[in-house]
Short mmCIF file of C-alpha atoms in Angstrom, two decimals:
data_model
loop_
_atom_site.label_atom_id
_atom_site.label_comp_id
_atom_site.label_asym_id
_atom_site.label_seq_id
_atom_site.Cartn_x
_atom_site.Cartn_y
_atom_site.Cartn_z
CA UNK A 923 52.71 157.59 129.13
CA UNK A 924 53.29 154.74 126.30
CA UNK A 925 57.27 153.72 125.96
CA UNK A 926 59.24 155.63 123.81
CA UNK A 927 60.71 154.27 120.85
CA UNK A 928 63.92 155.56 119.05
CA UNK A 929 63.96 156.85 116.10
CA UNK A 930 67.16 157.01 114.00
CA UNK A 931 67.60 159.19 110.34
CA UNK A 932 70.58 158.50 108.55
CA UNK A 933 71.73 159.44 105.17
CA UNK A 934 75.07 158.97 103.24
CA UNK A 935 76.06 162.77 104.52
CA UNK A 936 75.09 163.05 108.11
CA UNK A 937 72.95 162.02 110.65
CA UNK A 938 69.68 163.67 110.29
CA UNK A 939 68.00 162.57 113.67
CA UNK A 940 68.56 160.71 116.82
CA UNK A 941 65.39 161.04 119.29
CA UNK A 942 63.06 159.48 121.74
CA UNK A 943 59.71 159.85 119.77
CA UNK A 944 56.24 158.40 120.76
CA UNK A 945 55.34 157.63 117.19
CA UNK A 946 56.66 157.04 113.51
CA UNK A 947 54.42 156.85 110.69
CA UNK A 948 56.49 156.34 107.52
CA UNK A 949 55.89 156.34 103.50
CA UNK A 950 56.57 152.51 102.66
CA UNK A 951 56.31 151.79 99.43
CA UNK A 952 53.26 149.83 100.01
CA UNK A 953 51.21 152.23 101.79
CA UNK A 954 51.77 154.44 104.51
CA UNK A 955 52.75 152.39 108.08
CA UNK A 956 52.90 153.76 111.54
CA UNK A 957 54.47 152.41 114.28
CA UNK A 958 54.16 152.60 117.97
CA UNK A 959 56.43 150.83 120.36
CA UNK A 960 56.87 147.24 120.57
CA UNK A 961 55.87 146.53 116.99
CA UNK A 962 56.81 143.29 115.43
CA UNK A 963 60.29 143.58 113.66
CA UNK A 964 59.81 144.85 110.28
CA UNK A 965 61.78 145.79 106.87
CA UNK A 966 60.59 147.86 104.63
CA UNK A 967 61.10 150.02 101.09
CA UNK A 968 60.19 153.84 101.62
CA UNK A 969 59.58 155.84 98.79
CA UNK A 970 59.86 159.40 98.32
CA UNK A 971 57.62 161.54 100.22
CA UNK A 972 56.77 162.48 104.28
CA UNK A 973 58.03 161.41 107.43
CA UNK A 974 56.30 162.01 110.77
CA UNK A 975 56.47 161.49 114.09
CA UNK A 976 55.24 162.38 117.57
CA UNK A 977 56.90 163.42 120.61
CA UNK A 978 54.11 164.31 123.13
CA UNK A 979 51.69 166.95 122.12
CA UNK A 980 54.00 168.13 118.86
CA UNK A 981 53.96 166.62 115.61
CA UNK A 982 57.22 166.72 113.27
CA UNK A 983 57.80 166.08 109.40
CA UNK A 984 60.85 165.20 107.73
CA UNK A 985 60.95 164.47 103.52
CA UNK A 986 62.74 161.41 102.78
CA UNK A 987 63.86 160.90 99.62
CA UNK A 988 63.32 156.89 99.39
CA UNK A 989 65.32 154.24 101.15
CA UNK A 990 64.62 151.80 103.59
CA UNK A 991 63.20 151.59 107.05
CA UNK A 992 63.58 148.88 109.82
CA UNK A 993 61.70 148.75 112.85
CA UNK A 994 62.23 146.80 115.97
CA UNK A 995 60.31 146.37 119.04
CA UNK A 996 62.20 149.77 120.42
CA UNK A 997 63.85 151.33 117.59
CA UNK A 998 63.12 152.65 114.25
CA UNK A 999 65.86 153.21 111.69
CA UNK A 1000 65.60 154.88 108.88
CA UNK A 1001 68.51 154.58 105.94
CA UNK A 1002 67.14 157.69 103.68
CA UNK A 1003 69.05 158.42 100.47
CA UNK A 1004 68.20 162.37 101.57
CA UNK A 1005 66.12 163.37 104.19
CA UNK A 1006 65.42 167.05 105.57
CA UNK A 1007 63.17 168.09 108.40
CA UNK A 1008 60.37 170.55 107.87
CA UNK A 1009 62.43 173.65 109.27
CA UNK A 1010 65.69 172.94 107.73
CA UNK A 1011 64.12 172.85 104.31
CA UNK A 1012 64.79 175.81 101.66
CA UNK A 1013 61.30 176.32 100.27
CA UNK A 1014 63.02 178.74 97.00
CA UNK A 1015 65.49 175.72 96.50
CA UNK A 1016 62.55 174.04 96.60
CA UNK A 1017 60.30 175.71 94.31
CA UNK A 1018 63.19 176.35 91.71
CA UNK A 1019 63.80 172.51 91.64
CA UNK A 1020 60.06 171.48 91.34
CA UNK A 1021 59.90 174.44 88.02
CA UNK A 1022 63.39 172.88 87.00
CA UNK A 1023 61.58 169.27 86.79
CA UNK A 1024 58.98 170.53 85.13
CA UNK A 1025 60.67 172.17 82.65
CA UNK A 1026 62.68 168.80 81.76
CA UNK A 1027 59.46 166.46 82.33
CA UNK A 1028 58.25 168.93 79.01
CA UNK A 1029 61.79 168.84 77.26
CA UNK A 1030 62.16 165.18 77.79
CA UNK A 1031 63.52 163.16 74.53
CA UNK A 1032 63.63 159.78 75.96
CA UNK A 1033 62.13 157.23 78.86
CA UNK A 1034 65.47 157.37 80.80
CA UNK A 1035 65.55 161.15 80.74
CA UNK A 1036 61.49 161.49 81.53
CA UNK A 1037 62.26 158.88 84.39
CA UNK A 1038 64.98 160.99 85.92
CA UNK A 1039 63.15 164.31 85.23
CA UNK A 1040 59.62 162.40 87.17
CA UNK A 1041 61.74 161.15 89.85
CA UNK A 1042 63.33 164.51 90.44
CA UNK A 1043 60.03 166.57 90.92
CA UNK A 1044 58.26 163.78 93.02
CA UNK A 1045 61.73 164.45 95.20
CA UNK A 1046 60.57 168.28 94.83
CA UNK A 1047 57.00 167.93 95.42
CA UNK A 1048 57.59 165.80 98.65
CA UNK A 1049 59.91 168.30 99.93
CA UNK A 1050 57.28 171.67 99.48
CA UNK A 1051 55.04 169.31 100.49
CA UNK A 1052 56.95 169.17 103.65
CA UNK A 1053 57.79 172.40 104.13
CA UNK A 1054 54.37 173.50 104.54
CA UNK A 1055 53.86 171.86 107.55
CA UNK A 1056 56.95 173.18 109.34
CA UNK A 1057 55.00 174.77 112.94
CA UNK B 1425 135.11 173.01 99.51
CA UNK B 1426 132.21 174.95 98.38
CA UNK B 1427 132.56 178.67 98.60
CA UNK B 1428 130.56 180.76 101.71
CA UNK B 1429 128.56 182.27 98.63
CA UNK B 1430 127.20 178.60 97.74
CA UNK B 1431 126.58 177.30 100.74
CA UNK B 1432 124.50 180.33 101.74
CA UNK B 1433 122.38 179.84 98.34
CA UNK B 1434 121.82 176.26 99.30
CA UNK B 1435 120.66 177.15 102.62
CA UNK B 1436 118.40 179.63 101.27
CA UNK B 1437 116.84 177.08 98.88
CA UNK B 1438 116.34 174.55 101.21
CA UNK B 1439 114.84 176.97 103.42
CA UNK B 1440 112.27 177.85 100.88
CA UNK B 1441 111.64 173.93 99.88
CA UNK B 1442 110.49 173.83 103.85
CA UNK B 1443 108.40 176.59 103.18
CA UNK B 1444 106.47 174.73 100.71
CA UNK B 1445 106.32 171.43 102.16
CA UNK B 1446 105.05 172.90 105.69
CA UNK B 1447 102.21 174.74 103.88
CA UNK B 1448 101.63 171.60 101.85
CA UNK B 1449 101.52 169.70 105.24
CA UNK B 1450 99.07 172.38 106.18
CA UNK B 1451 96.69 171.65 103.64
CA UNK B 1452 97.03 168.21 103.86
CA UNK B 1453 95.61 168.22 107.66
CA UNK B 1454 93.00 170.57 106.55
CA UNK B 1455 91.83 168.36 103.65
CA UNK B 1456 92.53 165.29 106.16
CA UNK B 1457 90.06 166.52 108.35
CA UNK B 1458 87.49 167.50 105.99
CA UNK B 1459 87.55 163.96 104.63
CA UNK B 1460 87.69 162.61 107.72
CA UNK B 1461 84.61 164.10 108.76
CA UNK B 1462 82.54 163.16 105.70
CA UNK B 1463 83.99 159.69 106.00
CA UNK B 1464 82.73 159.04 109.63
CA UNK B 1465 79.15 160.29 108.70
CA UNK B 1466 78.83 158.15 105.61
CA UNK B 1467 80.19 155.36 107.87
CA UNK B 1468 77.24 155.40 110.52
CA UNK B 1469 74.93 155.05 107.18
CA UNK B 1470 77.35 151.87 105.86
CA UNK B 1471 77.18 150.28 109.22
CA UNK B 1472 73.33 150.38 109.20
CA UNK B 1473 72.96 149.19 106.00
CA UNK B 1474 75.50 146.29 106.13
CA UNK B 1475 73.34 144.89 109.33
CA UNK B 1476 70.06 145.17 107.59
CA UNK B 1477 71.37 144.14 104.52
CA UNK B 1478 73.36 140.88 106.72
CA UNK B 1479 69.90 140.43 108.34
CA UNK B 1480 68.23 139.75 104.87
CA UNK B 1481 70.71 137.93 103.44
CA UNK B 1482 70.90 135.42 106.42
CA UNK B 1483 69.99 132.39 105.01
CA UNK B 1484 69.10 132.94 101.53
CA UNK B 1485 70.06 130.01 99.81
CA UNK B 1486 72.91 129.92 97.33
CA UNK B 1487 70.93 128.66 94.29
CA UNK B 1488 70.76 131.40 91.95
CA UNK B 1489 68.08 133.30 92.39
CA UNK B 1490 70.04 136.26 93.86
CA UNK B 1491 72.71 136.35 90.83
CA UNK B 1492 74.97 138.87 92.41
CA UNK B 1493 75.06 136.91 95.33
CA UNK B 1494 76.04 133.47 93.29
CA UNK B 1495 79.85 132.28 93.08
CA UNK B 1496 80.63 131.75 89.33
CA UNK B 1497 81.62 128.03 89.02
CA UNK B 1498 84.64 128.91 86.66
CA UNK B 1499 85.98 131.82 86.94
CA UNK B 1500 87.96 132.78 83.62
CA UNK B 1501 87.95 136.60 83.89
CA UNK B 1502 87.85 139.08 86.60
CA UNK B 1503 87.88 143.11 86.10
CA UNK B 1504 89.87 144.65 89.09
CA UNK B 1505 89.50 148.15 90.32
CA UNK B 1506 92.26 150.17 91.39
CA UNK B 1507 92.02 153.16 93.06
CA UNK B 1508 95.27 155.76 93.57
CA UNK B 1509 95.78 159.19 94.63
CA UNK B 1510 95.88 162.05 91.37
CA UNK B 1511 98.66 163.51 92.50
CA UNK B 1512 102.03 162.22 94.10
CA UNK B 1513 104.18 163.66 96.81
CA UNK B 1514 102.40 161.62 99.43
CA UNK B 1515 105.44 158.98 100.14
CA UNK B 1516 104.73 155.38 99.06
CA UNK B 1517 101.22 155.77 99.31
CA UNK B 1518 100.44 154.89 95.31
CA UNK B 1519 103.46 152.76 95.35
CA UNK B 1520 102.18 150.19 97.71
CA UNK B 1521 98.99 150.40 96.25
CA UNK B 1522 100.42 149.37 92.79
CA UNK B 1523 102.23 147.04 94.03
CA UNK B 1524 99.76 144.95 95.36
CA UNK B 1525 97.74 145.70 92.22
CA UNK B 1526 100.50 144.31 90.24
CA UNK B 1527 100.89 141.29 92.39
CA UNK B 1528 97.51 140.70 92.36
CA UNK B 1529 97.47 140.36 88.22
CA UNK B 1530 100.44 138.14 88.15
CA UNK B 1531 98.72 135.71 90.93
CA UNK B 1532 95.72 135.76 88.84
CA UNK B 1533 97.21 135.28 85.22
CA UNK B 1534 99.51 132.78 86.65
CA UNK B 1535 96.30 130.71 87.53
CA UNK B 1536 95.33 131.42 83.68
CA UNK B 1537 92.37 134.12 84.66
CA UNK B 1538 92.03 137.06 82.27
CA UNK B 1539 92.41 140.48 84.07
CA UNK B 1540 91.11 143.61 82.80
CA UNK B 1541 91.95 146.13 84.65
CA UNK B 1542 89.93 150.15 85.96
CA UNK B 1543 92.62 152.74 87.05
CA UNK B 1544 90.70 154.86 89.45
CA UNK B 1545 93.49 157.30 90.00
CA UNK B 1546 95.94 159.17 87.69
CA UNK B 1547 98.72 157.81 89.58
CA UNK B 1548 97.73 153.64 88.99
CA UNK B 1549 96.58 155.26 85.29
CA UNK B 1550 99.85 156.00 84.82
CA UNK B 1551 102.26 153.35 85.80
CA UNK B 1552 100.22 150.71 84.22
CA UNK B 1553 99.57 152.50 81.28
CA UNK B 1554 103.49 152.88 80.75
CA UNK B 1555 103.98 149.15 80.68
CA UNK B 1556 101.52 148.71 78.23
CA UNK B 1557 98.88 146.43 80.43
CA UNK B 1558 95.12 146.68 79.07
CA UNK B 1559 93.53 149.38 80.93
CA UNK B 1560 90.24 149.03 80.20
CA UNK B 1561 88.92 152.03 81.92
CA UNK B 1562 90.27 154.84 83.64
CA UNK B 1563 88.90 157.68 85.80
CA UNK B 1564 90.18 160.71 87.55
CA UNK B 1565 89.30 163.00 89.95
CA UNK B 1566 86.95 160.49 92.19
CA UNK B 1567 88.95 160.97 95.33
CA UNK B 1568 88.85 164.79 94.92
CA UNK B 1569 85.26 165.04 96.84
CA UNK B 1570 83.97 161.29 96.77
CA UNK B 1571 80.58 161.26 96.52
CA UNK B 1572 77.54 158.94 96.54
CA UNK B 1573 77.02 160.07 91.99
CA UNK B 1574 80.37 158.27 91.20
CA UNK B 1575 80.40 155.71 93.21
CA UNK B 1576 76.94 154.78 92.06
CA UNK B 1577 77.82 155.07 88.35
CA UNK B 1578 81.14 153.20 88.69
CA UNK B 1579 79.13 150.69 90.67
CA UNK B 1580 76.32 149.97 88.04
CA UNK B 1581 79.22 149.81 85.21
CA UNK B 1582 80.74 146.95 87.24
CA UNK B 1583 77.30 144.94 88.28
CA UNK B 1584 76.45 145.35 84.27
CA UNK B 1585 79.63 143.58 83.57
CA UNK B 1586 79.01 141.09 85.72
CA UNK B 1587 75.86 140.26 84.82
CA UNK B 1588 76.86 140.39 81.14
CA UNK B 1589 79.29 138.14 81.86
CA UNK B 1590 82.33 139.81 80.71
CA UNK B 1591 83.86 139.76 84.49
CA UNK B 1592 82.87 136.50 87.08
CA UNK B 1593 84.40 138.44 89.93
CA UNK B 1594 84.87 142.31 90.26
CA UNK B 1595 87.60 143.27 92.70
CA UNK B 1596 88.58 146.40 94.07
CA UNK B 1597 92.39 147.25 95.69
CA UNK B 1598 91.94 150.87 97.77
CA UNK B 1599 93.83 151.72 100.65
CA UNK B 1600 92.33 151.32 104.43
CA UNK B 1601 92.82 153.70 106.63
CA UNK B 1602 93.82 152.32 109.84
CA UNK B 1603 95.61 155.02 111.47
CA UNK B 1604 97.34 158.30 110.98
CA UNK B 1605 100.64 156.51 109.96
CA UNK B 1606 99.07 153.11 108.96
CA UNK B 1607 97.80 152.99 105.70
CA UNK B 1608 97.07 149.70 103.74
CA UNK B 1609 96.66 148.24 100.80
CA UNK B 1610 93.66 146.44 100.65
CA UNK B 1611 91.99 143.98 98.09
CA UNK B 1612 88.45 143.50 98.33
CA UNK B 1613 85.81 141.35 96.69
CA UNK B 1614 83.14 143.82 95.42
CA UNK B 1615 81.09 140.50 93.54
CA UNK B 1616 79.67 138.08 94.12
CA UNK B 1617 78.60 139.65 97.24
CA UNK B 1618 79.24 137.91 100.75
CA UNK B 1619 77.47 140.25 102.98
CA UNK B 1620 78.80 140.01 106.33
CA UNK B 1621 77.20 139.07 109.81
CA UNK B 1622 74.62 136.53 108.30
CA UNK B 1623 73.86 135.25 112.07
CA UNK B 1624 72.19 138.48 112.74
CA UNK B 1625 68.84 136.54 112.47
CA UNK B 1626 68.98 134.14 115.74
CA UNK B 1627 66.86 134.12 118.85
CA UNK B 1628 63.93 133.69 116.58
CA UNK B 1629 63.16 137.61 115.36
CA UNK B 1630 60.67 136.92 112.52
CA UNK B 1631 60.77 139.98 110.19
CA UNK B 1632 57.95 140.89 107.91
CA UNK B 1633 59.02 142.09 104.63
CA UNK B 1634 57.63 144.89 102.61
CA UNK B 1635 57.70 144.05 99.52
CA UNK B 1636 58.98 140.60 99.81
CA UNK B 1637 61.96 139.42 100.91
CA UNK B 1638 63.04 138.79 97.63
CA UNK B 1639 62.32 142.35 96.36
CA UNK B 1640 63.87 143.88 99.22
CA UNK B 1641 67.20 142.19 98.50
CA UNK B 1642 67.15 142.66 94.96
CA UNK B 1643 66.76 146.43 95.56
CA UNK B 1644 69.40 146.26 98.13
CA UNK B 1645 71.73 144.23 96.46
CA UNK B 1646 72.82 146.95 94.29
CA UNK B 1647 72.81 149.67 96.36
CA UNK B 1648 74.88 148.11 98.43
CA UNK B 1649 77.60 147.84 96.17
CA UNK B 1650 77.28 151.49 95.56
CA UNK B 1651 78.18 152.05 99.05
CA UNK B 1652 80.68 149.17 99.46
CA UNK B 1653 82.06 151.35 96.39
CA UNK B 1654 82.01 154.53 98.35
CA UNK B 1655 83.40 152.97 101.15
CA UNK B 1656 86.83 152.78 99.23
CA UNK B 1657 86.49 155.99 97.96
CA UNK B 1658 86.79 157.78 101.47
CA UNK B 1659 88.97 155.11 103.04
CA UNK B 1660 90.85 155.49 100.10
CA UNK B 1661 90.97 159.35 100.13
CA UNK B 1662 91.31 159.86 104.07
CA UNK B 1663 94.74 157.51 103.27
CA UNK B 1664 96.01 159.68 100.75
CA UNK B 1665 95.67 162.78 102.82
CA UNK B 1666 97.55 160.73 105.86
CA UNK B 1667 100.09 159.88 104.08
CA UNK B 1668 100.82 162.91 102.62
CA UNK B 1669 100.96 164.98 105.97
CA UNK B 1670 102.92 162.61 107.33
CA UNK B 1671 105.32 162.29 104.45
CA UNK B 1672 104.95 166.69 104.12
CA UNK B 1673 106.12 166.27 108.03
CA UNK B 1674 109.44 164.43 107.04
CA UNK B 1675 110.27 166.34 104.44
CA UNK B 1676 110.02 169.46 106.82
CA UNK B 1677 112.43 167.53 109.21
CA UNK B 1678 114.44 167.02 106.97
CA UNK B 1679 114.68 170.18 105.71
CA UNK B 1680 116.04 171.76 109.31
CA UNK B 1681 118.16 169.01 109.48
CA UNK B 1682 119.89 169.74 106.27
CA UNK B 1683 119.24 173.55 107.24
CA UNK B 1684 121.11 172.43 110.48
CA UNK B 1685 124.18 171.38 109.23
CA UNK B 1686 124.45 173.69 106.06
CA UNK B 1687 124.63 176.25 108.85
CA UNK B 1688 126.92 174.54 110.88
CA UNK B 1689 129.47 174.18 107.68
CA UNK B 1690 129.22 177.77 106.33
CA UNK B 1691 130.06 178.92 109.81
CA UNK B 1692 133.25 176.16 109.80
CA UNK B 1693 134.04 178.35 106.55
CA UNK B 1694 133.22 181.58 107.52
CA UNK B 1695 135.45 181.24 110.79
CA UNK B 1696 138.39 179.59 108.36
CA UNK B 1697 138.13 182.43 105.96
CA UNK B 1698 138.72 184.54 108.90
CA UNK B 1699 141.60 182.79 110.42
CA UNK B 1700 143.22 182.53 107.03
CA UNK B 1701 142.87 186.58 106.83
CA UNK B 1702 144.02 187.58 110.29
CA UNK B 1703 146.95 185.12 109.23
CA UNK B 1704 147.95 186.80 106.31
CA UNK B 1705 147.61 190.07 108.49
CA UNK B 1706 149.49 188.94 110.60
CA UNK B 1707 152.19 187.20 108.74
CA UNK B 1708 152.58 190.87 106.29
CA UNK B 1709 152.93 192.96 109.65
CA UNK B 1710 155.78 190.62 110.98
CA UNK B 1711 157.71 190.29 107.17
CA UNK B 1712 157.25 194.75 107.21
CA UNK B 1713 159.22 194.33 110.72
CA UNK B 1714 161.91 192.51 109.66
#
């Protein structure tokens, strides 16, 4: 089997995941990236949306909600503002916030406010999105 | 001397003030460790972003084109943040913290630089309020539960006023925690930014950059004032809880101490009352003999 490379999820609240994974494909802001071990050191934006990765046979997804990612040869570190794996999401949270967005993407007065209001159901999106997947 | 009546009443009170300040102590751990908790998680997230952010700002030359990163050539006026408990009862904890605020401003004014001054803190609100020095902004209630919202908004207030130019350096006095009885005072530059470990890069590790390097670090920048901001916001809190158990603690001591000798000096006049008694007994029996 390939080396392992570790991957590492942190946000400003905890410590989302620590693990020997065989593969980390990631939503950079300029396209989706994968990475396998041994890649070429690399920095880049995430935006919101899904996570996965690969540890043998089993494939996981976590939402991140933006930040940054940096990858070295054997490690893979990802500084997420929020980030949730599949399982540990609340789908009704979930759904309530995506209907919540929705409702102030319509009520919107201003760009600032529609900004906020898009940017919060993308969040909500990515994380149903998500949550779907969970095995 | 005090009558055995007052003494008792004294013990009583100072009983009950024991009372309070070993449940206050109580809470104080309880909080302590809360904080404490939240403050090591947020600090594996700091760490991680002060080395990538160290990584990209490793040799990015100092000629303007990252403006929060660029030294003001004169600086004329500075805005300094200073962050104190809400509430007191927590020994010199907002003391020393004002005093090195103070100190600060008269170093600075005495080299002719206009300070403006954000009291993060009722406590720092307070005492500079009362001696009528221009408090430009205050805020409560940040230390309460800091979180990643106020920091962030406090942040992008001081990164617009430096980029408007009404502040050339933004400072910020909180209170590092170094131990359970070693809290201090601590002044740090918020901007211009001097990210740390810039020699991160050696040994010839080419990154590639997505977006550009330039982009990256302009979207950093920022952000990582926010969390240079929350930084002193935990620090800052896990101190105030510290020092408040530890001064609670004292105060308990003190308490049985006091409780301690009260005792010891109502018994002194308890037995003397006695003796006095038995004497008069005594001395009544022997003048009925005669």
């Amino acid at each position: 089997m390939a080396d392992k490379l570790l991957l590492e999820i942190v946000t400003p609240v905890s410590k989302v995941l620590s693990e020997e994974v065989d593969m980390v494909v990631a939503p950079g802001e300029m396209g989706e990236f994968g990475v396998l071990h041994n890649h070429i050191p690399f920095l880049s934006k995430l935006k919101v949306g899904e996570l996965r990765f690969k540890v043998g046979n089993s494939t996981r997804y976590v939402a991140i909600m933006g930040g940054y990612a940096e990858v070295l040869p054997d490690k893979v570190t990802i500084l997420a503002t929020a980030a949730e794996e599949a399982t540990d999401i609340d789908v009704i949270r979930a759904q309530a916030a995506k209907e919540r967005a929705e409702r102030r993407l319509r009520e919107a007065k201003d760009r600032v406010e529609f900004a906020r209001a898009q940017a919060a159901l993308q969040r909500a999106i990515a994380r149903l999105r998500v949550a779907e997947k969970r095995g | 001397m005090a009558t055995l009546r007052d003494i008792k009443r004294k013990i009583d009170a100072v009983k009950k003030t024991s009372q309070i300040t070993k449940a206050m102590n109580m809470v104080a751990a309880a909080k302590l460790r809360g904080a404490q908790e939240n403050m090591e998680r947020f600090q594996v997230y700091a760490e991680k972003f002060r080395e990538v952010i160290g990584r990209l700002a490793a040799g990015v030359e100092q000629d303007g084109t990252f403006e929060l990163m660029t030294p003001r050539e004169e600086v004329k006026k500075i805005e300094l943040v200073l962050l104190t408990a809400d509430r007191g009862l927590c020994g010199s904890f907002n003391n020393n913290l004002i005093i090195t605020a103070e100190r600060f401003i008269e170093q600075k004014r005495s080299e002719g630089v206009e300070v403006s001054l954000t009291a993060a803190g009722r406590k720092g609100r307070d005492y500079f309020k009362r001696r009528r020095y221009a408090v430009r902004q205050e805020l409560t209630g940040l230390l309460n539960k800091p979180n990643y919202d106020d920091a962030f908004q406090l942040g992008r207030q001081l990164i617009e006023l430096f980029l408007d130019g009404d502040a050339d350096e933004v400072y910020v006095i909180y209170s590092h925690f170094r131990s359970m009885i070693r809290q201090e005072p601590t002044v740090l530059r918020l901007l211009p930014i001097v990210p740390e470990g810039q020699d991160e890069l050696e040994g010839g590790r080419e990154y590639i950059f997505e977006p550009s390097h330039q982009e990256l670090l302009n979207d950093l920048l920022p952000n990582y004032v926010y969390n240079q901001m929350l930084d002193c916001f935990y620090l800052t809190a896990v101190s105030e809880h510290a020092a408040r158990m530890t001064a609670m603690e004292n105060a308990t001591n003190n308490c049985k101490d006091l409780v301690r000798d009260l005792t010891l000096t109502y018994n002194k006049a308890r037995q003397a009352a006695i003796t006095k008694e038995l004497m008069d007994i005594v001395g009544g029996a022997e003048a009925l003999k005669k």
